[in-house]
XYZ file of C-alpha atoms in Angstrom:
365
model
C 24.495 58.798 21.362
C 25.546 55.411 21.569
C 22.371 53.621 23.335
C 20.410 56.086 20.942
C 22.350 54.555 17.662
C 20.840 51.366 18.920
C 17.520 51.732 18.233
C 18.575 51.212 14.423
C 20.544 48.899 14.540
C 19.008 45.458 12.249
C 18.026 42.903 14.558
C 15.291 39.865 13.755
C 12.691 41.068 16.331
C 11.782 42.764 19.213
C 13.283 42.131 22.359
C 11.054 40.103 25.099
C 10.411 43.413 27.576
C 9.217 44.786 23.557
C 6.637 42.129 22.874
C 5.224 41.906 26.351
C 4.438 45.578 26.508
C 3.268 45.446 22.865
C 0.944 43.123 23.435
C -0.172 44.514 27.363
C -0.625 47.871 25.599
C -2.260 46.601 23.079
C -0.237 48.307 19.927
C -1.528 47.593 16.411
C -5.379 47.459 17.541
C -5.512 44.011 18.146
C -6.567 42.674 21.386
C -4.096 40.096 21.737
C -4.035 37.563 25.659
C -0.534 37.713 27.480
C 0.294 34.416 29.545
C 2.733 33.939 31.750
C 4.034 30.465 31.731
C 4.864 29.704 35.699
C 2.971 26.663 36.847
C 0.775 23.774 35.321
C -2.624 25.404 35.654
C -1.477 28.292 33.304
C -1.164 25.306 30.358
C -3.508 25.308 27.786
C -5.957 22.996 28.219
C -6.369 20.162 25.962
C -9.817 20.207 24.896
C -11.483 17.827 22.994
C -13.096 19.664 19.956
C -17.109 20.288 19.553
C -18.905 17.911 17.995
C -19.550 18.463 14.189
C -22.424 16.255 13.276
C -25.642 16.265 15.140
C -26.222 13.632 17.854
C -29.489 12.911 16.165
C -28.912 12.848 12.877
C -31.092 10.285 10.877
C -29.354 8.003 8.906
C -30.497 6.600 4.921
C -32.328 3.585 4.751
C -31.158 0.348 6.769
C -29.175 -2.398 4.873
C -31.338 -4.636 3.796
C -33.839 -2.215 1.808
C -33.080 -2.068 -1.989
C -32.834 1.054 -3.732
C -32.286 2.821 -6.806
C -28.237 1.928 -8.052
C -27.899 -1.180 -5.838
C -27.114 -4.286 -8.266
C -28.911 -7.819 -7.264
C -27.542 -11.133 -7.905
C -30.518 -13.643 -8.414
C -30.306 -17.090 -8.612
C -33.410 -19.321 -9.863
C -33.399 -22.795 -8.625
C -36.235 -25.217 -10.763
C -37.505 -28.833 -10.511
C -39.153 -30.754 -13.066
C -40.546 -28.832 -16.344
C -37.721 -25.977 -16.069
C -38.775 -22.594 -17.448
C -35.063 -21.294 -17.490
C -32.452 -24.324 -16.407
C -30.969 -27.142 -18.835
C -29.080 -30.315 -18.186
C -26.025 -28.277 -17.548
C -27.023 -26.582 -14.929
C -28.462 -29.599 -12.690
C -27.484 -30.347 -9.405
C -29.250 -33.662 -8.859
C -29.582 -36.641 -11.440
C -32.669 -37.763 -12.428
C -33.970 -41.148 -10.656
C -34.323 -44.294 -13.120
C -37.957 -44.246 -12.229
C -39.307 -42.137 -14.503
C -40.223 -39.536 -12.283
C -37.821 -36.601 -12.646
C -36.558 -34.396 -9.520
C -33.449 -32.977 -11.295
C -33.003 -29.786 -9.344
C -31.647 -27.050 -12.120
C -30.058 -24.230 -11.436
C -29.967 -20.272 -13.811
C -27.652 -17.570 -12.065
C -28.411 -14.065 -14.401
C -26.457 -11.576 -15.025
C -26.836 -9.148 -12.244
C -29.739 -6.898 -12.416
C -29.231 -3.341 -11.535
C -31.532 -1.199 -10.076
C -33.118 1.544 -12.118
C -33.903 4.945 -11.313
C -37.661 4.087 -10.879
C -36.948 1.331 -8.470
C -37.693 -1.461 -10.734
C -35.558 -4.139 -12.487
C -36.552 -6.037 -16.128
C -36.909 -10.059 -15.193
C -37.475 -12.390 -17.670
C -40.741 -14.043 -18.813
C -41.970 -11.495 -15.749
C -41.439 -7.924 -17.331
C -40.800 -5.199 -14.460
C -40.511 -5.385 -11.193
C -40.872 -3.221 -8.515
C -38.124 -3.777 -5.687
C -37.587 -0.238 -4.402
C -37.692 -0.198 -0.276
C -37.674 -3.859 -0.078
C -35.881 -6.779 1.423
C -34.155 -9.044 -0.488
C -36.689 -11.843 1.315
C -39.575 -9.327 0.154
C -38.352 -9.644 -3.444
C -37.817 -13.285 -3.385
C -41.282 -13.776 -2.047
C -42.569 -11.562 -4.965
C -40.820 -13.220 -7.721
C -41.879 -16.651 -6.650
C -45.420 -15.653 -7.252
C -44.903 -13.727 -10.766
C -42.919 -16.777 -11.936
C -45.845 -18.940 -10.515
C -47.734 -21.018 -13.197
C -44.874 -20.506 -16.035
C -42.257 -22.612 -13.768
C -42.683 -25.774 -11.784
C -42.231 -25.075 -7.915
C -39.466 -21.838 -8.563
C -36.647 -21.320 -5.569
C -35.425 -17.600 -5.781
C -32.754 -16.774 -3.745
C -31.661 -12.463 -3.811
C -28.643 -11.000 -2.722
C -27.501 -7.043 -2.482
C -24.116 -7.451 -4.370
C -23.389 -3.796 -4.850
C -25.967 -1.358 -2.571
C -25.901 2.129 -3.380
C -28.114 3.241 -0.573
C -25.643 1.687 2.019
C -22.385 3.118 0.802
C -19.875 5.514 1.374
C -17.155 7.360 -0.852
C -13.804 7.428 0.364
C -10.697 8.635 -1.811
C -7.518 10.501 -0.963
C -4.556 8.212 0.625
C -6.062 5.058 0.854
C -5.045 1.825 -0.904
C -8.624 1.081 -2.246
C -10.330 4.333 -3.271
C -13.931 4.382 -4.556
C -17.708 3.471 -3.387
C -17.331 1.027 -0.618
C -20.919 -0.282 0.395
C -21.275 -0.799 4.448
C -21.555 -4.694 5.860
C -23.751 -3.559 8.804
C -24.114 -0.106 8.483
C -22.276 0.131 11.888
C -19.233 0.595 10.643
C -16.795 3.551 12.365
C -14.584 5.723 10.722
C -11.862 3.162 11.616
C -13.515 0.531 10.167
C -14.304 2.006 6.817
C -10.364 3.116 6.284
C -9.627 -0.279 6.916
C -12.012 -1.788 4.320
C -10.937 0.257 1.887
C -7.172 -0.892 2.250
C -6.468 1.067 5.345
C -3.913 4.801 4.400
C -1.304 4.770 2.384
C 0.663 8.108 3.693
C 1.773 7.723 7.487
C -0.401 8.724 10.615
C 0.428 11.563 11.562
C -0.017 13.836 8.758
C -3.003 12.300 7.124
C -6.417 14.552 7.987
C -9.802 12.987 7.281
C -12.301 15.063 5.826
C -16.132 13.914 6.077
C -18.706 15.314 4.422
C -22.301 14.861 5.488
C -25.587 16.594 4.050
C -23.826 19.936 3.435
C -21.438 19.610 7.033
C -17.846 19.594 6.455
C -15.690 17.505 9.331
C -12.146 17.242 9.838
C -10.145 15.163 11.684
C -6.434 14.325 11.990
C -6.140 10.179 11.479
C -3.884 10.059 14.733
C -6.236 10.954 16.664
C -9.305 9.107 15.662
C -6.868 5.693 16.738
C -6.055 7.722 19.774
C -9.034 8.905 21.251
C -12.212 6.153 20.865
C -14.419 9.553 21.074
C -12.753 10.584 17.549
C -13.646 7.547 15.790
C -17.349 8.419 15.075
C -20.185 6.428 13.545
C -20.000 6.309 9.805
C -23.740 6.375 7.392
C -24.145 5.844 4.487
C -23.935 8.735 1.513
C -20.805 10.034 3.723
C -18.353 11.472 1.409
C -14.697 10.468 3.347
C -11.542 12.215 1.905
C -7.946 11.309 3.343
C -5.214 14.169 2.706
C -2.000 14.322 3.354
C -1.628 17.588 5.835
C 1.331 17.594 8.019
C 1.447 19.710 11.064
C 3.909 22.291 11.265
C 5.212 25.249 12.930
C 6.882 28.685 12.430
C 10.283 29.333 14.010
C 11.284 33.355 14.335
C 13.127 35.648 15.926
C 16.497 34.865 17.532
C 16.352 31.288 17.210
C 19.633 28.550 16.496
C 17.258 29.001 12.902
C 14.475 30.059 11.654
C 12.461 27.798 9.642
C 9.053 26.046 9.149
C 9.261 22.659 10.781
C 6.808 19.768 10.699
C 5.997 18.049 13.583
C 8.131 14.689 13.554
C 5.215 12.782 15.662
C 1.436 12.858 15.875
C 1.872 15.663 18.936
C 4.639 17.623 20.265
C 5.569 19.695 22.922
C 7.259 23.085 23.424
C 10.903 21.497 24.951
C 10.799 19.130 21.866
C 10.138 22.555 19.581
C 12.624 24.899 20.756
C 15.357 22.076 20.300
C 14.045 21.487 16.820
C 14.167 25.127 16.281
C 18.384 24.785 17.610
C 17.401 26.527 21.336
C 18.391 30.585 21.437
C 20.832 31.738 19.722
C 23.636 32.081 22.129
C 24.861 35.583 20.297
C 21.367 37.045 19.517
C 18.532 35.057 21.754
C 17.382 36.002 25.226
C 16.554 32.308 26.507
C 14.088 34.613 29.134
C 12.041 36.003 26.048
C 10.697 32.517 24.518
C 6.981 32.971 23.129
C 4.071 31.188 21.466
C 1.715 32.875 19.488
C -1.698 31.431 19.157
C -5.149 31.948 17.908
C -7.500 30.124 20.300
C -11.267 30.146 20.202
C -13.143 31.505 23.059
C -16.641 30.266 24.480
C -18.720 32.471 22.279
C -16.916 31.507 18.768
C -14.549 34.500 18.888
C -11.243 34.174 17.926
C -8.537 35.125 20.589
C -5.164 35.774 19.697
C -3.138 34.210 22.555
C 0.884 34.669 23.881
C 2.053 32.443 26.146
C 5.269 33.335 28.045
C 8.008 31.129 29.362
C 11.323 32.304 30.751
C 14.003 29.366 30.067
C 16.495 30.576 32.752
C 14.046 29.198 35.185
C 14.353 25.230 36.112
C 10.581 24.872 36.467
C 10.335 26.419 32.820
C 11.499 23.127 31.247
C 9.349 20.717 33.717
C 6.558 22.996 31.581
C 7.813 22.833 28.680
C 7.464 18.879 28.722
C 3.525 19.685 29.353
C 2.781 22.584 26.510
C 1.763 20.780 23.585
C 2.747 22.333 20.416
C -0.393 22.991 17.997
C -0.244 22.920 14.272
C 0.663 26.367 12.983
C 2.227 27.869 16.297
C 4.371 30.588 16.796
C 7.727 29.924 18.179
C 9.739 33.094 18.618
C 12.764 34.024 20.303
C 13.157 37.293 21.633
C 16.424 39.177 20.964
C 18.433 39.685 23.738
C 19.000 43.570 24.628
C 22.536 43.300 25.890
C 23.216 42.402 22.281
C 22.632 46.068 21.098
C 25.387 47.768 21.808
C 27.650 44.786 21.291
C 25.907 45.105 17.482
C 26.549 48.661 17.108
C 30.578 48.890 18.053
C 30.594 45.344 15.748
C 29.413 47.729 13.060
C 31.245 50.791 13.975
C 34.184 48.131 13.615
C 33.007 47.508 10.184
C 32.936 51.201 9.063
C 36.152 52.282 10.363
C 38.613 49.129 9.768
C 38.989 49.598 5.981
C 40.429 52.897 7.125
C 42.762 51.491 9.533
C 44.075 49.145 7.352
C 44.544 51.941 4.924
C 46.468 53.847 6.784
C 48.919 51.102 8.034
C 49.266 50.303 4.490
C 50.691 54.050 3.864
C 52.574 54.316 7.047
C 54.322 50.432 6.246
C 55.123 52.385 2.372
C 57.023 55.772 3.807
């Protein structure tokens, strides 16, 4: 009767034996895989995530080509009879011989390329510049100004290249549109050009949207693994968000809680320590479980349960090599030996008031 009553005693969860039997017998119709951690071969492989973006991706036009939305800076240098420059723009004084070798310069306000790919240049009118380099635009303007200005020299530069830019936002110091100087920048280069991140590196998740495809990278992985520091192309949209990694603690641990990773990575040994270890009054150190959803080779999710017996000395070495993942569930099973003890405690709480009352009555008599 005493043992039968143990089944109804409140507890913080199943025992280690109950967890193992439920996983093996597939109770609940959720196929789960049980992995017993006994040596290094049983540890989960820390495989790199599959590439998100296609390797044969064709980027937009290269850096030197002008397109709609670009902002151009144009400077004009003239000698002799000038069309634009005045005395204030002279860079060489006139000679006393009567010959005027004076060079006058004129810097125009910025020209933004229209949606149709043109700019409106004084005394020339609309000029088609879409798809041309700055050198080609200089030659074109020089030819159009011939007959209107004496030996004009034109310099053209792109001050804001929308066709060679990205949008970056979130936890960076200078969010907004960013021009790629060389069109060869990596993800870490772009973040640095935007002033760097403002939050802690371990908590930052970088999201990249490229032509309908979304990729996610942890900032700590980008800095630690060169293969994660991918190249950025024009028109990419980059967002840095604060997304701390965490794991949940359940069962008969020292404390049940959701705990954030204190650093970029976390081992199982560190996770157990943060959870307060196994509760000495209720927990079973032989029943340490980590619940995780893995992705199989065919892309199907596989619920997996890792079991570690921390009464064995080798388990502490394995726990140092076991890497926790974001959203893992750490469960400490209830000790089977504690169930009769809990029943005795409940019975004591029930009968203690009666015993106390009897003593009071006997004392009054």
